[in-house]
């Protein structure tokens, strides 16, 4: 298949790509946010890279679970894997529409497609024995006990804010549609895939079955980047770079890292599990599997980061051998 000029890039969009802190999550808000995100993606579109986009879905799945609870007894509740599939379609529509509008405004002729994407997990993953990922609304202790008796959910108290359902977060093994995603991207189409970390499925007696779980979006993006043989994994987050001592007076941006240093800092606890940790873990996974470069930055700094004037670049080789400028020329 003929390949577009430039590298194959997997872009993992951060949570604020579609929903900003303090917003209600209306469709109008999400559409405006998507338009702004796609405006920042323009440098990638103009350079005609082969592009794959991934995104999160936490608040949107939470809303579906709220709807499930409100309609309990009137309509059958949606299993969690169905909730993920539902958001892959709805959020894919919002991003796809925004991308098509941006391409038209920039005079670029490219098509955009959203692919419902399954991600296989191991049914023996330890996460299934120790659910830790909170999803959905908060409940009182009395409500939580009633739900446990009725639905056999695992419920845990969440930092004094109430009780929430917790579900397994197994590690992704493979993206079942990775080959198709790669073919579409190399043909010049912008592909939206692995929304919300992908629809979690496992194999039982040779058959695929959906499971009640949530897969980390960044780890799933790294898995897709690895299987699609991407050149670059681009992780867009809320901050312009990776920092040491983040949130303290002595915080300092890190312009470049080797895989080994990134892994050492991760293991030393420099990057918390609830913020930068999963992103660095995803970067290490992709690079150790043969990936070439990882860029961590925010959407506003993307154009400068592509020229190595912002962001944090991570690569497996010695820093002196970074070939970023050659890669993006």
Coordinates of C-alpha atoms in Angstrom, one line a residue:
X1 CA 0.0 0.0 0.0
X2 CA 1.3 3.4 -0.9
X3 CA 2.4 5.4 2.0
X4 CA 1.9 9.1 2.6
X5 CA 4.9 11.3 3.0
X6 CA 6.1 11.6 6.5
X7 CA 6.0 9.4 9.6
X8 CA 3.1 7.3 10.9
X9 CA 2.0 9.1 14.1
X10 CA -0.4 7.8 16.8
X11 CA -1.8 10.8 18.7
X12 CA -3.2 10.0 22.2
X13 CA -5.6 12.9 23.0
X14 CA -5.8 14.0 26.6
X15 CA -9.0 14.2 28.6
X16 CA -9.4 17.9 28.0
X17 CA -9.6 17.3 24.2
X18 CA -13.4 17.0 24.6
X19 CA -14.2 18.1 28.1
X20 CA -12.7 20.9 30.2
X21 CA -12.7 21.0 34.0
X22 CA -15.9 22.6 35.3
X23 CA -17.9 22.0 32.2
X24 CA -21.2 20.1 32.3
X25 CA -20.4 17.9 29.3
X26 CA -23.1 19.1 26.9
X27 CA -22.8 18.1 23.3
X28 CA -22.3 21.7 22.3
X29 CA -19.4 22.0 24.8
X30 CA -17.7 18.9 23.5
X31 CA -18.1 20.0 19.9
X32 CA -16.5 23.4 20.6
X33 CA -13.6 21.6 22.5
X34 CA -13.1 19.2 19.6
X35 CA -12.9 22.1 17.2
X36 CA -10.2 23.8 19.3
X37 CA -8.3 20.5 19.7
X38 CA -8.4 20.0 15.9
X39 CA -7.1 23.6 15.4
X40 CA -4.0 22.7 17.4
X41 CA -3.6 19.5 15.3
X42 CA -3.4 21.5 12.1
X43 CA 0.5 21.3 12.0
X44 CA 0.2 17.5 11.8
X45 CA -2.5 17.7 9.1
X46 CA -0.6 20.2 7.0
X47 CA 2.6 18.1 7.1
X48 CA 0.5 15.2 5.7
X49 CA 1.6 12.7 8.3
X50 CA -0.1 9.3 8.4
X51 CA -2.3 9.9 11.4
X52 CA -4.1 7.8 14.0
X53 CA -6.0 9.4 16.8
X54 CA -7.0 7.9 20.1
X55 CA -9.0 9.5 22.9
X56 CA -10.4 8.9 26.4
X57 CA -14.0 8.6 27.5
X58 CA -14.2 8.6 31.3
X59 CA -16.8 11.4 31.9
X60 CA -18.9 10.2 29.0
X61 CA -19.0 6.6 30.2
X62 CA -19.8 8.0 33.7
X63 CA -22.9 9.8 32.2
X64 CA -24.1 6.6 30.5
X65 CA -23.8 4.8 33.9
X66 CA -25.8 7.6 35.5
X67 CA -28.5 7.1 32.8
X68 CA -28.4 3.3 33.5
X69 CA -29.0 4.0 37.2
X70 CA -31.8 6.5 36.5
X71 CA -33.6 4.1 34.2
X72 CA -33.1 1.0 36.3
X73 CA -36.2 -1.2 36.1
X74 CA -37.4 0.5 32.9
X75 CA -34.7 -0.4 30.4
X76 CA -31.9 -3.0 30.5
X77 CA -28.6 -1.5 31.7
X78 CA -25.7 -1.4 29.3
X79 CA -22.7 -3.6 30.2
X80 CA -19.5 -1.7 30.5
X81 CA -18.0 -2.9 27.2
X82 CA -21.2 -1.7 25.5
X83 CA -20.8 1.7 27.2
X84 CA -17.3 1.9 25.7
X85 CA -18.5 1.0 22.3
X86 CA -21.3 3.6 22.6
X87 CA -18.8 6.3 23.4
X88 CA -16.4 5.2 20.6
X89 CA -19.2 6.0 18.2
X90 CA -20.5 9.3 19.7
X91 CA -17.1 10.8 20.5
X92 CA -15.7 9.5 17.2
X93 CA -18.6 11.4 15.5
X94 CA -17.6 14.6 17.3
X95 CA -13.9 14.4 16.5
X96 CA -14.6 13.2 13.0
X97 CA -16.8 16.2 12.3
X98 CA -14.3 18.6 13.8
X99 CA -11.5 17.1 11.7
X100 CA -13.4 17.3 8.5
X101 CA -14.3 20.9 9.1
X102 CA -10.6 21.7 9.9
X103 CA -9.4 19.9 6.8
X104 CA -11.9 21.8 4.6
X105 CA -10.9 25.2 6.2
X106 CA -7.3 24.5 5.5
X107 CA -7.9 23.4 1.9
X108 CA -6.7 19.8 2.6
X109 CA -8.3 16.8 0.9
X110 CA -8.3 13.9 3.3
X111 CA -11.0 11.7 4.6
X112 CA -11.6 10.8 8.3
X113 CA -13.0 7.5 9.7
X114 CA -13.8 6.2 13.1
X115 CA -13.2 2.5 13.8
X116 CA -14.9 0.5 16.5
X117 CA -11.9 -1.1 18.1
X118 CA -11.6 -4.2 20.3
X119 CA -8.6 -4.6 22.6
X120 CA -7.9 -8.1 23.9
X121 CA -7.0 -8.6 27.6
X122 CA -6.0 -11.7 29.5
X123 CA -8.9 -13.2 31.5
X124 CA -6.3 -14.3 34.1
X125 CA -5.0 -10.8 34.5
X126 CA -4.6 -10.1 38.2
X127 CA -6.7 -6.9 37.8
X128 CA -9.8 -9.0 37.6
X129 CA -9.2 -10.2 41.2
X130 CA -8.5 -6.7 42.5
X131 CA -10.7 -4.0 40.8
X132 CA -9.3 -0.6 41.3
X133 CA -10.6 1.7 38.6
X134 CA -13.5 3.9 39.8
X135 CA -16.3 4.5 37.3
X136 CA -19.7 6.2 37.3
X137 CA -21.5 8.3 39.9
X138 CA -21.1 8.6 43.7
X139 CA -23.5 6.9 46.0
X140 CA -24.3 7.0 49.7
X141 CA -23.2 3.9 51.8
X142 CA -26.8 2.8 52.0
X143 CA -27.2 3.0 48.2
X144 CA -23.9 1.3 47.7
X145 CA -25.0 -1.7 49.9
X146 CA -28.3 -2.0 47.9
X147 CA -26.4 -2.0 44.6
X148 CA -23.9 -4.6 45.8
X149 CA -26.9 -6.9 46.8
X150 CA -28.7 -6.2 43.6
X151 CA -25.9 -6.2 41.0
X152 CA -23.0 -7.8 42.8
X153 CA -20.8 -4.8 41.9
X154 CA -17.6 -4.0 43.9
X155 CA -18.1 -0.7 45.6
X156 CA -15.5 1.4 47.5
X157 CA -15.5 4.6 49.4
X158 CA -13.7 7.3 47.4
X159 CA -11.7 9.9 49.4
X160 CA -14.7 11.0 51.6
X161 CA -16.8 11.9 48.5
X162 CA -19.1 8.9 48.6
X163 CA -19.1 5.3 47.3
X164 CA -18.3 4.4 43.7
X165 CA -18.2 1.3 41.6
X166 CA -14.7 0.0 40.9
X167 CA -13.9 -2.3 38.0
X168 CA -10.8 -4.1 36.7
X169 CA -8.2 -2.3 34.6
X170 CA -6.3 -5.1 32.9
X171 CA -3.3 -4.5 30.7
X172 CA -3.9 -4.6 26.9
X173 CA -2.5 -7.5 25.0
X174 CA -3.4 -6.6 21.4
X175 CA -5.6 -4.4 19.3
X176 CA -7.6 -6.7 17.1
X177 CA -8.1 -4.2 14.3
X178 CA -4.5 -2.8 14.4
X179 CA -3.6 -4.0 10.9
X180 CA -6.7 -2.4 9.4
X181 CA -6.0 0.9 11.3
X182 CA -2.5 0.9 9.9
X183 CA -3.6 0.2 6.3
X184 CA -6.2 3.1 6.5
X185 CA -3.7 5.5 7.9
X186 CA -1.0 4.7 5.4
X187 CA -3.5 5.2 2.6
X188 CA -3.8 8.8 3.7
X189 CA -7.0 8.6 5.9
X190 CA -7.1 10.1 9.4
X191 CA -8.2 7.2 11.6
X192 CA -9.9 7.5 15.0
X193 CA -9.4 4.3 17.0
X194 CA -9.1 2.7 20.4
X195 CA -11.5 5.2 21.9
X196 CA -11.7 5.0 25.7
X197 CA -8.8 2.5 25.7
X198 CA -10.7 0.1 23.4
X199 CA -13.6 -2.2 24.0
X200 CA -12.2 -4.9 26.4
X201 CA -12.6 -8.4 25.1
X202 CA -11.1 -11.8 26.1
X203 CA -11.0 -15.2 24.6
X204 CA -12.8 -18.1 26.2
X205 CA -12.7 -21.4 24.4
X206 CA -11.6 -19.6 21.2
X207 CA -14.5 -17.1 21.3
X208 CA -14.3 -13.4 21.9
X209 CA -16.4 -12.1 24.8
X210 CA -16.8 -8.5 26.1
X211 CA -15.8 -8.0 29.7
X212 CA -16.7 -5.6 32.5
X213 CA -13.4 -3.6 32.6
X214 CA -11.7 -0.4 31.6
X215 CA -8.4 -0.3 29.8
X216 CA -6.0 2.6 30.4
X217 CA -6.2 4.9 27.3
X218 CA -2.4 5.6 27.2
X219 CA -1.4 1.9 27.5
X220 CA -3.9 1.0 24.8
X221 CA -2.5 3.8 22.6
X222 CA 1.0 2.4 23.1
X223 CA -0.2 -1.1 22.2
X224 CA -1.8 0.2 19.0
X225 CA 1.3 2.3 18.1
X226 CA 3.4 -0.8 18.6
X227 CA 1.2 -3.1 16.5
X228 CA 0.7 -0.6 13.8
X229 CA 4.5 -0.1 13.6
X230 CA 4.1 3.7 14.2
X231 CA 7.2 5.9 14.1
X232 CA 6.0 8.2 16.8
X233 CA 3.7 8.0 19.8
X234 CA 2.5 11.6 20.5
X235 CA 0.8 11.9 23.9
X236 CA -1.1 15.1 24.3
X237 CA -1.8 16.0 27.9
X238 CA -2.7 19.1 30.0
X239 CA 0.9 20.3 30.5
X240 CA 3.5 21.4 27.9
X241 CA 6.2 18.9 29.0
X242 CA 7.2 16.3 31.5
X243 CA 8.4 17.8 34.7
X244 CA 10.6 16.7 37.6
X245 CA 9.2 17.7 41.0
X246 CA 5.9 18.6 39.4
X247 CA 3.7 21.0 41.4
X248 CA 6.5 22.1 43.6
X249 CA 8.5 25.3 43.7
X250 CA 11.5 23.6 42.1
X251 CA 9.6 21.9 39.3
X252 CA 11.7 21.7 36.1
X253 CA 10.7 20.8 32.5
X254 CA 12.6 17.9 31.0
X255 CA 13.2 18.5 27.3
X256 CA 14.5 15.0 26.4
X257 CA 14.8 11.6 28.0
X258 CA 16.2 8.2 27.1
X259 CA 14.0 5.1 27.7
X260 CA 16.3 4.0 30.5
X261 CA 16.2 7.3 32.4
X262 CA 12.4 7.6 31.9
X263 CA 12.0 4.1 33.3
X264 CA 14.3 4.8 36.3
X265 CA 12.4 8.0 37.2
X266 CA 9.1 6.1 36.9
X267 CA 10.2 3.4 39.2
X268 CA 11.5 6.0 41.7
X269 CA 8.1 7.5 42.0
X270 CA 8.8 10.7 40.1
X271 CA 5.7 10.4 38.0
X272 CA 2.5 9.7 40.0
X273 CA 0.2 6.9 39.0
X274 CA -2.8 9.3 38.8
X275 CA -1.2 11.8 36.4
X276 CA 2.0 11.4 34.4
X277 CA 2.8 7.9 35.5
X278 CA 0.6 6.0 32.9
X279 CA 1.9 8.2 30.1
X280 CA 5.6 7.5 30.9
X281 CA 4.7 3.8 31.3
X282 CA 3.1 3.9 27.8
X283 CA 6.1 5.6 26.4
X284 CA 8.5 3.0 27.8
X285 CA 6.3 0.2 26.6
X286 CA 6.2 1.6 23.0
X287 CA 10.0 2.3 22.8
X288 CA 11.1 -1.0 24.4
X289 CA 8.9 -2.8 21.7
X290 CA 10.9 -1.0 18.9
X291 CA 9.2 2.4 18.7
X292 CA 11.4 5.3 17.6
X293 CA 10.2 8.4 19.4
X294 CA 7.6 9.5 21.9
X295 CA 6.6 13.2 22.3
X296 CA 4.7 14.4 25.4
X297 CA 3.3 17.9 25.3
X298 CA 0.0 19.8 25.3
X299 CA -2.0 20.8 22.3
X300 CA -1.1 24.5 22.5
X301 CA 2.6 23.7 22.4
X302 CA 2.4 21.1 19.6
X303 CA 3.7 23.2 16.8
X304 CA 6.8 24.3 18.8
X305 CA 7.3 20.7 20.1
X306 CA 7.5 19.3 16.6
X307 CA 10.6 21.6 16.1
X308 CA 12.0 20.6 19.5
X309 CA 11.3 24.0 21.0
X310 CA 8.8 22.6 23.6
X311 CA 7.6 19.3 25.0
X312 CA 9.5 16.3 26.1
X313 CA 11.0 13.9 23.6
X314 CA 11.8 10.3 24.7
X315 CA 13.8 7.9 22.6
X316 CA 15.7 4.6 23.1
X317 CA 19.0 5.8 21.7
X318 CA 21.5 8.3 23.1
X319 CA 20.2 11.9 23.1
X320 CA 22.9 13.0 20.7
X321 CA 21.4 10.7 18.1
X322 CA 17.9 12.1 18.2
X323 CA 16.7 12.3 14.6
X324 CA 13.7 14.4 15.2
X325 CA 14.3 17.2 12.7
X326 CA 15.1 14.6 10.0
X327 CA 12.0 12.7 11.0
X328 CA 9.6 15.6 10.5
X329 CA 11.1 17.2 7.4

